[in-house]
Short mmCIF file of C-alpha atoms in Angstrom, two decimals:
data_model
loop_
_atom_site.label_atom_id
_atom_site.label_comp_id
_atom_site.label_asym_id
_atom_site.label_seq_id
_atom_site.Cartn_x
_atom_site.Cartn_y
_atom_site.Cartn_z
CA MET F 3 -15.83 -21.42 15.74
CA SER F 4 -13.92 -18.53 17.33
CA ALA F 5 -11.40 -16.46 15.37
CA GLU F 6 -8.57 -17.87 17.49
CA LEU F 7 -9.41 -21.41 16.37
CA ASP F 8 -10.10 -20.60 12.72
CA PRO F 9 -7.59 -22.60 10.60
CA ALA F 10 -6.86 -19.65 8.30
CA THR F 11 -6.14 -17.37 11.24
CA LEU F 12 -3.96 -20.01 12.87
CA MET F 13 -2.12 -20.44 9.58
CA LYS F 14 -1.30 -16.71 9.40
CA LYS F 15 -0.15 -16.80 13.01
CA GLN F 16 2.05 -19.82 12.33
CA VAL F 17 3.71 -18.41 9.24
CA GLY F 18 4.33 -15.12 11.07
CA ALA F 19 5.91 -17.01 13.96
CA ALA F 20 8.05 -19.07 11.57
CA ALA F 21 9.48 -15.89 10.08
CA ALA F 22 10.03 -14.32 13.50
CA ALA F 23 11.95 -17.43 14.54
CA MET F 24 14.54 -16.63 11.86
CA VAL F 25 15.51 -13.34 13.49
CA LYS F 26 18.74 -13.48 15.47
CA SER F 27 19.67 -11.45 18.54
CA GLY F 28 21.50 -8.23 17.75
CA SER F 29 19.67 -7.78 14.43
CA ILE F 30 18.12 -4.76 12.84
CA VAL F 31 14.78 -5.95 11.47
CA GLY F 32 12.52 -4.47 8.80
CA LEU F 33 8.92 -4.83 10.00
CA GLY F 34 6.31 -5.19 7.30
CA THR F 35 2.68 -4.14 7.09
CA GLY F 36 -0.55 -6.15 6.92
CA SER F 37 -2.38 -8.87 8.79
CA THR F 38 0.24 -11.64 8.43
CA ALA F 39 3.09 -9.24 9.21
CA ALA F 40 1.19 -8.19 12.34
CA PHE F 41 1.40 -11.76 13.62
CA MET F 42 5.15 -11.72 12.90
CA ILE F 43 5.57 -8.49 14.91
CA GLN F 44 3.61 -9.97 17.79
CA ALA F 45 5.78 -13.12 17.68
CA LEU F 46 8.94 -10.99 17.80
CA GLY F 47 7.53 -9.18 20.81
CA ASP F 48 6.84 -12.51 22.54
CA ARG F 49 10.42 -13.65 21.88
CA LEU F 50 11.75 -10.42 23.41
CA LYS F 51 9.53 -10.73 26.47
CA SER F 52 10.59 -14.34 27.06
CA GLY F 53 14.28 -13.51 26.74
CA ASP F 54 14.68 -15.84 23.75
CA LEU F 55 15.63 -12.79 21.64
CA THR F 56 17.67 -9.76 22.75
CA ASP F 57 19.10 -6.52 21.44
CA ILE F 58 17.07 -6.08 18.25
CA GLN F 59 15.84 -2.89 16.66
CA GLY F 60 12.94 -2.60 14.27
CA VAL F 61 12.48 -0.35 11.24
CA THR F 62 8.78 -0.06 10.38
CA THR F 63 7.22 0.35 6.94
CA SER F 64 4.03 2.15 8.05
CA PHE F 65 2.48 4.09 10.85
CA GLN F 66 0.30 1.03 11.56
CA GLY F 67 3.39 -1.10 12.02
CA GLU F 68 5.02 1.48 14.24
CA VAL F 69 2.08 1.52 16.61
CA LEU F 70 1.95 -2.27 16.82
CA ALA F 71 5.71 -2.62 17.29
CA ARG F 72 5.66 -0.18 20.20
CA GLU F 73 2.72 -2.05 21.76
CA CYS F 74 4.76 -5.28 21.46
CA GLY F 75 7.81 -3.76 23.13
CA ILE F 76 10.08 -3.75 20.06
CA PRO F 77 12.69 -0.94 20.14
CA LEU F 78 12.57 1.10 16.95
CA THR F 79 15.08 3.00 14.87
CA THR F 80 14.97 4.76 11.49
CA LEU F 81 16.81 4.41 8.17
CA ASP F 82 18.78 7.59 8.72
CA MET F 83 20.18 6.22 12.00
CA ILE F 84 21.56 2.90 10.70
CA ASP F 85 23.98 1.55 8.09
CA GLY F 86 21.77 -1.33 6.96
CA ILE F 87 19.03 -3.83 7.85
CA ASP F 88 19.88 -7.46 8.58
CA ILE F 89 16.53 -9.01 7.71
CA ALA F 90 13.17 -7.68 6.53
CA ILE F 91 9.92 -9.62 6.82
CA ASP F 92 6.74 -8.57 5.03
CA GLY F 93 3.65 -9.88 3.29
CA ALA F 94 2.65 -9.57 -0.37
CA ASP F 95 -0.55 -9.32 -2.38
CA GLU F 96 0.75 -11.56 -5.20
CA VAL F 97 3.85 -13.69 -5.73
CA ASP F 98 4.75 -15.03 -9.18
CA PRO F 99 6.94 -18.09 -10.01
CA ASP F 100 10.05 -15.86 -10.25
CA LEU F 101 9.29 -14.52 -6.73
CA ASN F 102 8.43 -11.08 -8.08
CA LEU F 103 5.68 -9.39 -6.08
CA ILE F 104 2.80 -6.99 -6.18
CA LYS F 105 2.53 -5.10 -2.91
CA GLY F 106 0.63 -2.01 -1.85
CA GLY F 107 -2.84 -3.22 -0.92
CA GLY F 108 -2.33 -1.25 2.29
CA ALA F 109 -0.85 1.76 0.44
CA ALA F 110 2.50 1.34 2.21
CA HIS F 111 4.55 -0.02 -0.69
CA THR F 112 6.88 2.99 -0.99
CA GLN F 113 8.15 2.65 2.58
CA GLU F 114 8.13 -1.12 2.25
CA LYS F 115 10.32 -1.07 -0.86
CA LEU F 116 12.73 1.36 0.74
CA VAL F 117 13.19 -0.81 3.83
CA GLU F 118 13.33 -4.09 1.95
CA ALA F 119 15.77 -2.89 -0.70
CA PHE F 120 18.03 -1.76 2.17
CA SER F 121 17.96 -5.22 3.76
CA LYS F 122 20.53 -8.01 3.46
CA LYS F 123 17.76 -10.64 3.47
CA PHE F 124 14.09 -10.23 2.53
CA ILE F 125 11.57 -12.86 3.65
CA VAL F 126 7.99 -12.77 2.33
CA ILE F 127 5.16 -14.33 4.35
CA VAL F 128 1.94 -15.20 2.52
CA ASP F 129 -0.89 -17.68 2.37
CA SER F 130 -1.06 -20.04 -0.60
CA GLY F 131 -3.80 -17.94 -2.22
CA LYS F 132 -1.25 -15.21 -2.94
CA LEU F 133 0.76 -17.47 -5.27
CA VAL F 134 -0.09 -16.72 -8.91
CA ASN F 135 1.18 -17.77 -12.35
CA LYS F 136 1.17 -14.19 -13.59
CA LEU F 137 0.97 -10.86 -11.77
CA ASN F 138 -1.94 -8.41 -12.10
CA LEU F 139 -4.54 -10.80 -13.48
CA ASN F 140 -6.46 -10.63 -10.21
CA PHE F 141 -4.81 -7.91 -8.10
CA LEU F 142 -4.45 -4.30 -9.18
CA LEU F 143 -1.00 -2.72 -9.31
CA PRO F 144 -0.69 0.31 -6.98
CA VAL F 145 1.22 3.38 -8.16
CA GLU F 146 1.90 6.20 -5.68
CA VAL F 147 1.57 9.60 -7.30
CA ILE F 148 2.26 13.17 -6.22
CA PRO F 149 -1.21 14.85 -6.11
CA LYS F 150 -0.38 17.60 -8.60
CA ALA F 151 0.77 15.01 -11.12
CA LEU F 152 -2.42 12.93 -10.96
CA ASN F 153 -3.75 13.83 -14.41
CA PRO F 154 -0.51 13.57 -16.45
CA VAL F 155 0.50 10.33 -14.72
CA THR F 156 -2.93 8.85 -15.39
CA LYS F 157 -2.62 9.70 -19.09
CA ALA F 158 0.91 8.30 -19.26
CA ILE F 159 -0.17 4.98 -17.76
CA GLU F 160 -3.18 4.81 -20.08
CA ARG F 161 -0.75 5.16 -23.01
CA LEU F 162 0.89 1.98 -21.66
CA ASN F 163 -2.56 0.32 -22.00
CA GLY F 164 -3.22 0.33 -18.28
CA LYS F 165 -6.71 0.92 -16.93
CA VAL F 166 -6.34 3.44 -14.09
CA THR F 167 -8.56 3.93 -11.03
CA LEU F 168 -7.93 6.43 -8.22
CA ARG F 169 -8.12 4.53 -4.94
CA MET F 170 -10.89 5.93 -2.75
CA GLY F 171 -11.08 5.81 1.02
CA VAL F 172 -13.37 3.57 3.01
CA LYS F 173 -15.51 5.21 5.71
CA LYS F 174 -14.15 8.61 4.60
CA SER F 175 -14.84 11.04 1.80
CA GLY F 176 -12.23 11.36 -0.91
CA PRO F 177 -9.19 9.34 -1.99
CA VAL F 178 -6.74 7.30 0.07
CA VAL F 179 -3.80 9.43 1.17
CA THR F 180 -0.49 7.64 1.87
CA ASP F 181 1.83 8.21 4.83
CA GLN F 182 3.82 10.44 2.46
CA GLY F 183 0.78 12.58 1.64
CA ASN F 184 0.34 11.20 -1.86
CA LEU F 185 -2.42 9.42 -3.83
CA ILE F 186 -2.69 5.84 -5.10
CA LEU F 187 -3.61 4.85 -8.63
CA ASP F 188 -4.64 1.23 -9.00
CA VAL F 189 -3.73 -0.10 -12.44
CA LYS F 190 -4.99 -3.12 -14.41
CA PHE F 191 -3.32 -4.43 -17.54
CA ALA F 192 -5.75 -6.53 -19.55
CA ASN F 193 -3.41 -9.49 -19.96
CA GLY F 194 -1.53 -9.11 -16.71
CA ILE F 195 2.13 -8.13 -16.44
CA ASP F 196 4.43 -9.87 -18.92
CA ASN F 197 7.71 -8.23 -17.87
CA ALA F 198 7.70 -7.05 -14.29
CA VAL F 199 11.34 -5.90 -14.39
CA GLU F 200 10.81 -3.55 -17.34
CA LEU F 201 7.41 -2.30 -16.19
CA GLU F 202 8.73 -1.33 -12.77
CA LYS F 203 11.39 0.86 -14.43
CA THR F 204 8.96 2.31 -16.96
CA LEU F 205 6.39 3.35 -14.34
CA ASN F 206 9.00 4.83 -12.02
CA ASN F 207 10.41 6.91 -14.89
CA ILE F 208 7.07 8.73 -15.33
CA PRO F 209 7.50 12.21 -13.75
CA GLY F 210 5.21 12.48 -10.75
CA VAL F 211 5.34 8.78 -9.82
CA LEU F 212 6.96 8.24 -6.44
CA GLU F 213 6.95 4.43 -6.47
CA ASN F 214 4.96 1.48 -7.78
CA GLY F 215 4.03 -1.83 -6.17
CA LEU F 216 6.19 -4.14 -8.28
CA PHE F 217 8.97 -5.70 -6.20
CA VAL F 218 11.38 -7.44 -8.60
CA ASN F 219 14.52 -9.46 -7.89
CA MET F 220 14.36 -8.65 -4.18
CA VAL F 221 13.03 -11.74 -2.44
CA ASP F 222 15.31 -14.35 -0.84
CA LEU F 223 12.71 -16.63 0.74
CA VAL F 224 8.92 -17.02 0.70
CA LEU F 225 7.19 -18.70 3.62
CA VAL F 226 3.81 -19.99 2.44
CA GLY F 227 1.12 -20.71 4.97
CA GLU F 228 -1.34 -23.47 4.06
CA VAL F 229 -4.19 -25.33 5.66
CA ILE F 230 -3.81 -29.07 5.05
CA ASP F 231 -6.49 -31.44 6.36
CA GLY F 232 -7.72 -28.65 8.62
CA GLN F 233 -4.26 -28.05 10.10
CA PRO F 234 -1.98 -25.02 9.49
CA ALA F 235 1.39 -25.72 7.83
CA VAL F 236 4.28 -23.69 6.47
CA ARG F 237 6.45 -24.45 3.45
CA GLU F 238 9.47 -22.63 2.01
CA ILE F 239 10.12 -21.40 -1.53
CA ARG F 240 13.69 -20.18 -2.10
CA ARG F 241 15.12 -18.19 -4.98
#
């Protein structure tokens, strides 16, 4: 079966298109990062080309997203050129029952949080496998760290009973380096995260931490892609 006909791929494409359909002409749109967000960006580009959508500007959350948005013909702007963002659409690595998230599997969570916190409406697009009862049981929590602070930040997180691993690059020597020139620590708490709101504050108060991958009290709507009886479907979860 080709990738185009694979139900999981079709599901990602459908949930991306469903989110793109919520964007109105004249909007400033935060454009997320990742495979499902890529389908959303492509769907926005298709709407622009068809004339169904006009006069939008995108604000990207990663270099990867910037390249794709330009390829899809989406005009881009930056945070320092605008007063606000009407709607942001992005994926997530985990979503808990309170619609708190872990993001940062692609090491773009700092820019993502900046764009999404600046948005009037934040829509998350995921497949059903990203829905969890408790954060961090299966997915590590990314923490972006200034390189010179790597050792003291590691020790500070370990004092919080977190197991810390420096994220290493794939097909390259050395660690992953973010778009901001920093490093990523992936953190595992043995029993998961009990209080995401407090932990986000605690981690960000450690000197040398730029941002962590907990997104709390930010999400307005989650679009969940599912495959039911071999067919892709999308359902909504609202705050």
